[in-house]
Amino acid sequence: MKISKRISEVPMSGIRKMFDLAGPDSINLGLGEPDLAPPIEAIEGMNAAATAGLNKYGPTAGIPELRKAVAERFSKYGDITGNNIIITPSGSSALLEITQSMIDPGDNVLIPSPGFVIYGPHAQLAGGTFTEYKLTEGDFQPDTDDIQSKIRPETKMLVVTNPSNPTGGVLSEETYRALSDIAADTGVTILSDEVYDSFIYEGKHHSFMNQLDRAVVVNGFSKMMAVTGWRMGFACANEEIMQALIKMQYHVCASPNMPAQYGILNALPHLDPYLENARKVFKARRDLISKRINEIPGMSIIPPRGAFYAFPSYDMDMKSADLAAELVKAGLICTPGSAFGSFGEGHLRFSYAADESKINAGMDILEKTVAKLR
């Protein structure tokens, strides 16, 4: 049997490679999965829906009640209705459906580097190509000069992550406006991945939901409600793009998970206090891991302003994959910066979605390993 060229040319995720090397008792700071319990209303709503027999196919775009509730929650960013929302089986699926719906063979997609691992492969799977653009050092803003220098006639899409995985960077208002101007001047569509918008510790979230004439926005419930296993996300787009996404989603999954949709719907009115507490928890962990990293000679980090990832740099003359492998041998799982693109080299990614005891144990291993290697 023959494997298709389109999938054989896509590399395996560098995040998963570290897990394959790890021992069973390793400290896991490699996975971006909140360890908090979901809102009780989400569990109750899902269970009630399943018990009531709501286990059949539903509307391809999601149940209207949830589409409307999501639109109302995010209406602070723009004139959004339920017709602008599609409920998807994960944020990752939303990203795939968007590229499949908007990218033709030969089109080029600009992706952030360092950036999440699926953006480039999604462009390839649609028959297109991708080009990495740099982020500024330290605060990890998209380098708008670099972006402008890489826009070509075949460039159709610009991917932006806000807040960023893996860096924790949050778009400044200046950068947000500059990216908006680039899209307006060139006709390039912005694909804005805003899955971590609930987790900003300093500053303000600038969403592209107010620019649906030139942007498509992806978000999700997995991180927002700590229900990563439910695989539930959503996308926000103008009605023309939305019709294409609904058509594509039919061919991907027919319809999203029915009981989970009712769980999310039941939790949305109660979500703000839950998220306020989650931000306090993650901010304390952010402060702890940043302090511990900056105490290690040869390592440096500016505390990230969003998401739950630390992306420190180091001064040793070795590849990040080699350093991550040494840490795995010592019992600490993290991700090499190179897994997130060529401009991620010289960094490591640690998730602080784990509790303080695991963070401290992991940083003890990091400190000892770095000291030995230096």
Coordinates of C-alpha atoms in Angstrom, one line a residue:
M1 CA 0.0 0.0 0.0
K2 CA 1.2 3.5 -0.8
I3 CA 1.2 6.5 1.5
S4 CA 0.2 9.8 -0.1
K5 CA 2.9 12.3 -0.9
R6 CA 1.0 15.1 0.9
I7 CA 1.2 13.4 4.3
S8 CA 4.6 11.7 3.9
E9 CA 6.2 15.1 3.3
V10 CA 4.7 16.5 6.6
P11 CA 7.1 15.9 9.5
M12 CA 6.0 14.4 12.8
S13 CA 5.5 17.0 15.6
G14 CA 8.6 17.8 17.5
I15 CA 6.5 18.1 20.6
R16 CA 5.5 14.4 20.5
K17 CA 9.1 13.2 19.9
M18 CA 10.1 14.2 23.4
F19 CA 7.3 12.1 24.9
D20 CA 8.6 9.0 23.0
L21 CA 12.0 9.4 24.7
A22 CA 10.7 10.1 28.2
G23 CA 10.7 7.6 31.2
P24 CA 7.5 6.9 33.0
D25 CA 8.4 9.0 36.1
S26 CA 9.5 12.1 34.2
I27 CA 8.3 15.6 35.2
N28 CA 6.1 16.7 32.3
L29 CA 6.4 20.4 31.4
G30 CA 6.0 19.6 27.7
L31 CA 2.2 19.5 27.3
G32 CA 0.0 22.6 27.1
E33 CA -2.9 21.0 29.0
P34 CA -4.4 22.8 32.0
D35 CA -4.5 20.7 35.2
L36 CA -7.5 22.5 36.6
A37 CA -10.9 20.9 36.8
P38 CA -13.4 22.1 34.2
P39 CA -16.3 24.3 35.3
I40 CA -18.9 22.0 37.1
E41 CA -21.6 23.5 34.9
A42 CA -19.9 22.1 31.8
I43 CA -19.8 18.6 33.2
E44 CA -23.4 18.9 34.4
G45 CA -24.6 20.2 31.0
M46 CA -22.9 17.5 29.0
N47 CA -24.1 14.7 31.3
A48 CA -27.7 16.1 31.2
A49 CA -27.6 16.3 27.4
A50 CA -26.3 12.8 27.0
T51 CA -28.9 11.4 29.5
A52 CA -31.7 13.2 27.7
G53 CA -30.7 11.4 24.5
L54 CA -29.0 14.3 22.7
N55 CA -26.4 11.9 21.2
K56 CA -27.3 12.0 17.5
Y57 CA -26.0 14.1 14.6
G58 CA -26.6 17.8 14.9
P59 CA -26.3 20.8 12.6
T60 CA -23.0 20.9 10.8
A61 CA -22.1 24.4 12.0
G62 CA -23.1 23.6 15.6
I63 CA -26.3 24.0 17.6
P64 CA -27.8 27.5 17.0
E65 CA -28.0 28.2 20.7
L66 CA -24.3 27.8 21.2
R67 CA -23.4 29.7 18.1
K68 CA -25.5 32.6 19.4
A69 CA -24.1 32.4 22.9
V70 CA -20.5 32.5 21.6
A71 CA -21.3 35.5 19.4
E72 CA -22.8 37.3 22.4
R73 CA -19.8 36.6 24.6
F74 CA -17.4 38.0 22.0
S75 CA -19.6 40.8 20.7
K76 CA -17.4 43.2 22.7
Y77 CA -14.9 42.9 19.8
G78 CA -17.3 43.6 16.9
D79 CA -20.7 43.2 15.3
I80 CA -20.8 39.4 15.6
T81 CA -23.9 37.2 15.3
G82 CA -24.4 33.5 15.4
N83 CA -24.1 33.4 11.6
N84 CA -20.4 34.4 12.0
I85 CA -19.7 31.4 14.3
I86 CA -19.0 27.8 13.5
I87 CA -18.5 25.2 16.3
T88 CA -15.7 22.9 15.4
P89 CA -14.2 19.6 16.7
S90 CA -11.2 21.5 18.2
G91 CA -9.3 24.6 17.4
S92 CA -6.9 22.6 15.4
S93 CA -9.7 21.3 13.2
A94 CA -10.8 24.9 12.7
L95 CA -7.3 25.9 11.5
L96 CA -7.3 22.9 9.1
E97 CA -10.7 23.7 7.7
I98 CA -9.8 27.3 7.1
T99 CA -6.7 26.5 5.1
Q100 CA -8.5 23.8 3.1
S101 CA -11.3 26.3 2.3
M102 CA -9.1 29.3 1.5
I103 CA -5.7 28.1 0.2
D104 CA -5.2 26.8 -3.4
P105 CA -2.2 24.9 -4.7
G106 CA 0.7 27.3 -5.3
D107 CA -0.6 29.8 -2.7
N108 CA 1.8 30.9 0.0
V109 CA 1.1 31.3 3.8
L110 CA 3.2 33.4 6.1
I111 CA 3.6 31.7 9.5
P112 CA 5.2 32.9 12.8
S113 CA 8.5 31.4 13.8
P114 CA 8.6 30.4 16.6
G115 CA 5.0 29.4 16.1
F116 CA 2.6 26.5 16.7
V117 CA 3.6 23.4 14.9
I118 CA 0.6 22.8 12.6
Y119 CA 0.4 26.1 10.6
G120 CA 3.0 25.1 8.0
P121 CA 1.8 21.5 7.5
H122 CA -1.8 22.8 7.1
A123 CA -0.6 25.0 4.3
Q124 CA 1.2 22.1 2.7
L125 CA -1.8 19.8 3.0
A126 CA -3.9 22.4 1.1
G127 CA -1.3 22.2 -1.7
G128 CA 0.3 25.5 -0.8
T129 CA 3.7 26.5 0.6
F130 CA 4.6 28.4 3.8
T131 CA 7.2 31.0 4.7
E132 CA 8.4 31.7 8.2
Y133 CA 8.5 35.3 9.5
K134 CA 10.4 36.3 12.6
L135 CA 9.2 37.5 16.0
T136 CA 11.1 40.2 17.8
E137 CA 13.5 39.0 20.6
G138 CA 12.3 39.2 24.2
D139 CA 8.7 40.4 23.8
F140 CA 8.0 38.2 20.7
Q141 CA 6.0 40.6 18.6
P142 CA 5.5 39.8 14.9
D143 CA 8.4 41.5 13.0
T144 CA 6.3 43.6 10.6
D145 CA 9.3 44.7 8.6
D146 CA 10.2 41.0 8.0
I147 CA 6.6 40.2 7.1
Q148 CA 6.4 43.0 4.5
S149 CA 9.7 41.9 3.0
K150 CA 8.3 38.4 2.5
I151 CA 4.9 39.2 0.9
R152 CA 4.8 38.1 -2.7
P153 CA 2.0 37.9 -5.3
E154 CA 1.3 34.3 -4.3
T155 CA 1.0 35.2 -0.6
K156 CA -2.6 34.8 0.4
M157 CA -2.6 34.4 4.2
L158 CA -0.8 35.7 7.2
V159 CA -1.1 33.6 10.4
V160 CA -1.0 35.4 13.7
T161 CA -1.1 33.8 17.2
N162 CA -2.3 36.0 20.0
P163 CA -1.4 35.1 22.7
S164 CA 1.4 33.0 21.4
N165 CA 2.1 29.3 21.7
P166 CA 5.1 28.8 22.3
T167 CA 6.3 32.2 23.5
G168 CA 3.5 33.6 25.6
G169 CA 3.8 36.9 23.6
V170 CA 0.8 39.2 23.5
L171 CA 0.2 41.6 20.6
S172 CA 0.8 45.2 21.4
E173 CA -1.7 47.8 20.1
E174 CA 1.0 49.1 17.8
T175 CA 1.7 45.7 16.3
Y176 CA -2.0 44.9 16.0
R177 CA -2.5 48.1 14.0
A178 CA 0.5 47.5 11.8
L179 CA -0.7 44.0 11.0
S180 CA -4.2 45.4 10.2
D181 CA -2.6 47.9 7.9
I182 CA -0.6 45.3 6.1
A183 CA -3.7 43.2 5.5
A184 CA -5.6 46.2 4.2
D185 CA -2.8 47.4 1.9
T186 CA -2.0 43.9 0.4
G187 CA -5.3 42.0 0.4
V188 CA -3.7 39.2 2.4
T189 CA -6.1 37.4 4.8
I190 CA -5.2 37.3 8.5
L191 CA -5.7 34.0 10.1
S192 CA -5.7 34.8 13.8
D193 CA -5.3 32.0 16.3
E194 CA -6.7 33.4 19.6
V195 CA -7.1 30.2 21.5
Y196 CA -5.3 31.6 24.6
D197 CA -7.2 34.9 24.8
S198 CA -8.6 33.9 28.2
F199 CA -5.1 33.9 29.7
I200 CA -3.5 37.4 29.6
Y201 CA -1.8 38.6 32.7
E202 CA -0.6 42.1 31.7
G203 CA -2.0 44.2 28.9
K204 CA -5.1 43.8 26.8
H205 CA -6.3 41.4 24.2
H206 CA -6.6 42.8 20.7
S207 CA -8.8 40.6 18.6
F208 CA -9.2 40.5 14.9
M209 CA -12.9 39.7 15.3
N210 CA -13.7 43.3 14.5
Q211 CA -12.1 42.9 11.1
L212 CA -14.0 40.0 9.4
D213 CA -13.6 41.7 6.1
R214 CA -9.9 40.8 6.2
A215 CA -9.5 38.2 9.0
V216 CA -10.7 34.8 10.1
V217 CA -10.4 34.1 13.8
V218 CA -10.0 30.7 15.6
N219 CA -10.6 30.1 19.3
G220 CA -11.6 27.2 21.4
F221 CA -13.0 25.8 24.6
S222 CA -10.3 23.2 25.3
K223 CA -8.0 25.6 27.1
M224 CA -10.7 28.0 28.2
M225 CA -12.6 25.4 30.1
A226 CA -9.8 22.8 30.7
V227 CA -11.7 20.2 28.6
T228 CA -8.9 19.4 26.1
G229 CA -10.2 15.8 25.7
W230 CA -13.6 17.1 24.5
R231 CA -11.9 18.5 21.3
M232 CA -14.2 21.6 20.9
G233 CA -13.3 24.9 19.2
F234 CA -14.9 27.5 17.0
A235 CA -14.1 29.9 14.2
C236 CA -15.4 33.4 13.5
A237 CA -15.7 34.6 9.9
N238 CA -17.8 36.7 7.6
E239 CA -20.8 35.0 6.1
E240 CA -19.2 34.3 2.7
I241 CA -16.3 32.5 4.3
M242 CA -18.6 30.9 6.8
Q243 CA -20.5 29.1 4.1
A244 CA -17.3 27.6 2.8
L245 CA -16.3 26.5 6.3
I246 CA -19.6 24.8 6.9
K247 CA -19.3 22.9 3.6
M248 CA -15.7 21.9 4.5
Q249 CA -16.8 20.8 8.0
Y250 CA -19.4 18.5 6.6
H251 CA -16.7 16.6 4.8
V252 CA -14.5 16.6 8.0
C253 CA -16.9 15.4 10.6
A254 CA -20.6 15.9 9.5
S255 CA -21.3 17.7 12.9
P256 CA -19.5 18.5 16.2
N257 CA -20.0 16.6 19.4
M258 CA -23.6 17.1 20.6
P259 CA -23.4 16.5 24.4
A260 CA -20.2 18.6 24.7
Q261 CA -21.9 21.5 22.9
Y262 CA -24.6 21.5 25.5
G263 CA -22.0 21.3 28.3
I264 CA -20.2 24.4 26.9
L265 CA -23.5 26.2 26.5
N266 CA -24.4 25.5 30.1
A267 CA -21.0 26.8 31.3
L268 CA -20.7 30.0 29.3
P269 CA -22.9 32.2 31.7
H270 CA -20.8 31.1 34.7
L271 CA -17.4 31.3 33.0
D272 CA -15.9 34.7 34.1
P273 CA -15.4 33.8 37.8
Y274 CA -13.8 30.5 36.7
L275 CA -11.4 32.2 34.4
E276 CA -10.5 34.9 36.9
N277 CA -9.4 32.1 39.3
A278 CA -7.6 30.3 36.5
R279 CA -5.6 33.4 35.6
K280 CA -4.5 33.9 39.2
V281 CA -3.3 30.3 39.3
F282 CA -1.4 30.5 36.1
K283 CA 0.0 33.9 36.8
A284 CA 1.5 32.7 40.1
R285 CA 3.0 29.7 38.2
R286 CA 4.3 32.1 35.5
D287 CA 6.0 34.2 38.1
L288 CA 7.5 31.1 39.8
I289 CA 8.9 29.5 36.6
S290 CA 10.3 32.9 35.3
K291 CA 12.1 33.5 38.6
R292 CA 13.6 30.0 38.7
I293 CA 14.7 30.2 35.1
N294 CA 16.4 33.6 35.5
E295 CA 18.3 32.3 38.6
I296 CA 20.0 29.7 36.3
P297 CA 23.3 31.0 34.9
G298 CA 23.1 30.9 31.1
M299 CA 19.3 31.1 30.8
S300 CA 17.1 34.1 30.4
I301 CA 13.4 34.9 30.1
I302 CA 11.2 38.0 30.1
P303 CA 8.0 36.9 31.9
P304 CA 5.5 36.0 29.3
R305 CA 2.3 38.1 29.3
G306 CA -0.1 35.4 28.1
A307 CA -0.9 31.7 27.5
F308 CA 0.9 29.3 29.9
Y309 CA 4.2 28.8 28.2
A310 CA 7.7 29.9 29.1
F311 CA 10.2 30.2 26.2
P312 CA 13.6 31.0 27.6
S313 CA 16.8 31.4 25.7
Y314 CA 20.1 29.9 26.7
D315 CA 23.7 30.7 25.9
M316 CA 25.2 27.2 25.4
D317 CA 26.5 26.2 22.0
M318 CA 24.2 23.3 21.4
K319 CA 21.0 22.6 19.5
S320 CA 17.8 22.9 21.4
A321 CA 16.8 19.4 20.4
D322 CA 20.1 18.1 21.9
L323 CA 19.5 20.1 25.1
A324 CA 15.9 18.9 25.4
A325 CA 17.1 15.3 24.9
E326 CA 19.6 15.8 27.8
L327 CA 16.8 17.0 30.0
V328 CA 14.6 14.1 29.1
K329 CA 17.4 11.7 30.1
A330 CA 17.5 13.6 33.4
G331 CA 13.7 13.2 33.9
L332 CA 12.3 16.5 32.6
I333 CA 10.1 16.7 29.5
C334 CA 10.1 20.0 27.6
T335 CA 10.1 20.9 23.9
P336 CA 13.0 22.2 21.9
G337 CA 12.5 25.6 20.4
S338 CA 13.4 24.3 17.0
A339 CA 10.1 22.3 17.0
F340 CA 8.4 25.6 16.5
G341 CA 10.3 26.8 13.5
S342 CA 13.8 27.8 12.5
F343 CA 13.7 31.0 14.5
G344 CA 12.9 29.1 17.7
E345 CA 16.4 27.6 17.9
G346 CA 18.3 28.6 21.0
H347 CA 15.2 28.3 23.2
L348 CA 13.2 25.7 25.1
R349 CA 9.5 25.6 25.8
F350 CA 8.1 24.8 29.2
S351 CA 4.4 24.6 30.0
Y352 CA 3.4 26.0 33.4
A353 CA 0.0 24.3 33.1
A354 CA 1.4 22.0 35.8
D355 CA 1.3 22.6 39.5
E356 CA 4.1 24.4 41.5
S357 CA 5.6 21.2 42.9
K358 CA 6.2 19.9 39.3
I359 CA 7.5 23.3 38.2
N360 CA 10.0 23.4 41.1
A361 CA 11.0 19.8 40.5
G362 CA 11.5 20.4 36.8
M363 CA 13.5 23.6 37.4
D364 CA 15.7 21.7 39.8
I365 CA 16.5 19.2 37.0
L366 CA 17.0 22.1 34.5
E367 CA 19.4 23.9 36.9
K368 CA 21.5 20.8 37.5
T369 CA 21.6 19.7 33.8
V370 CA 22.6 23.2 32.6
A371 CA 25.3 23.5 35.2
K372 CA 26.7 20.2 34.2
L373 CA 26.6 21.0 30.5
R374 CA 28.2 24.4 31.0

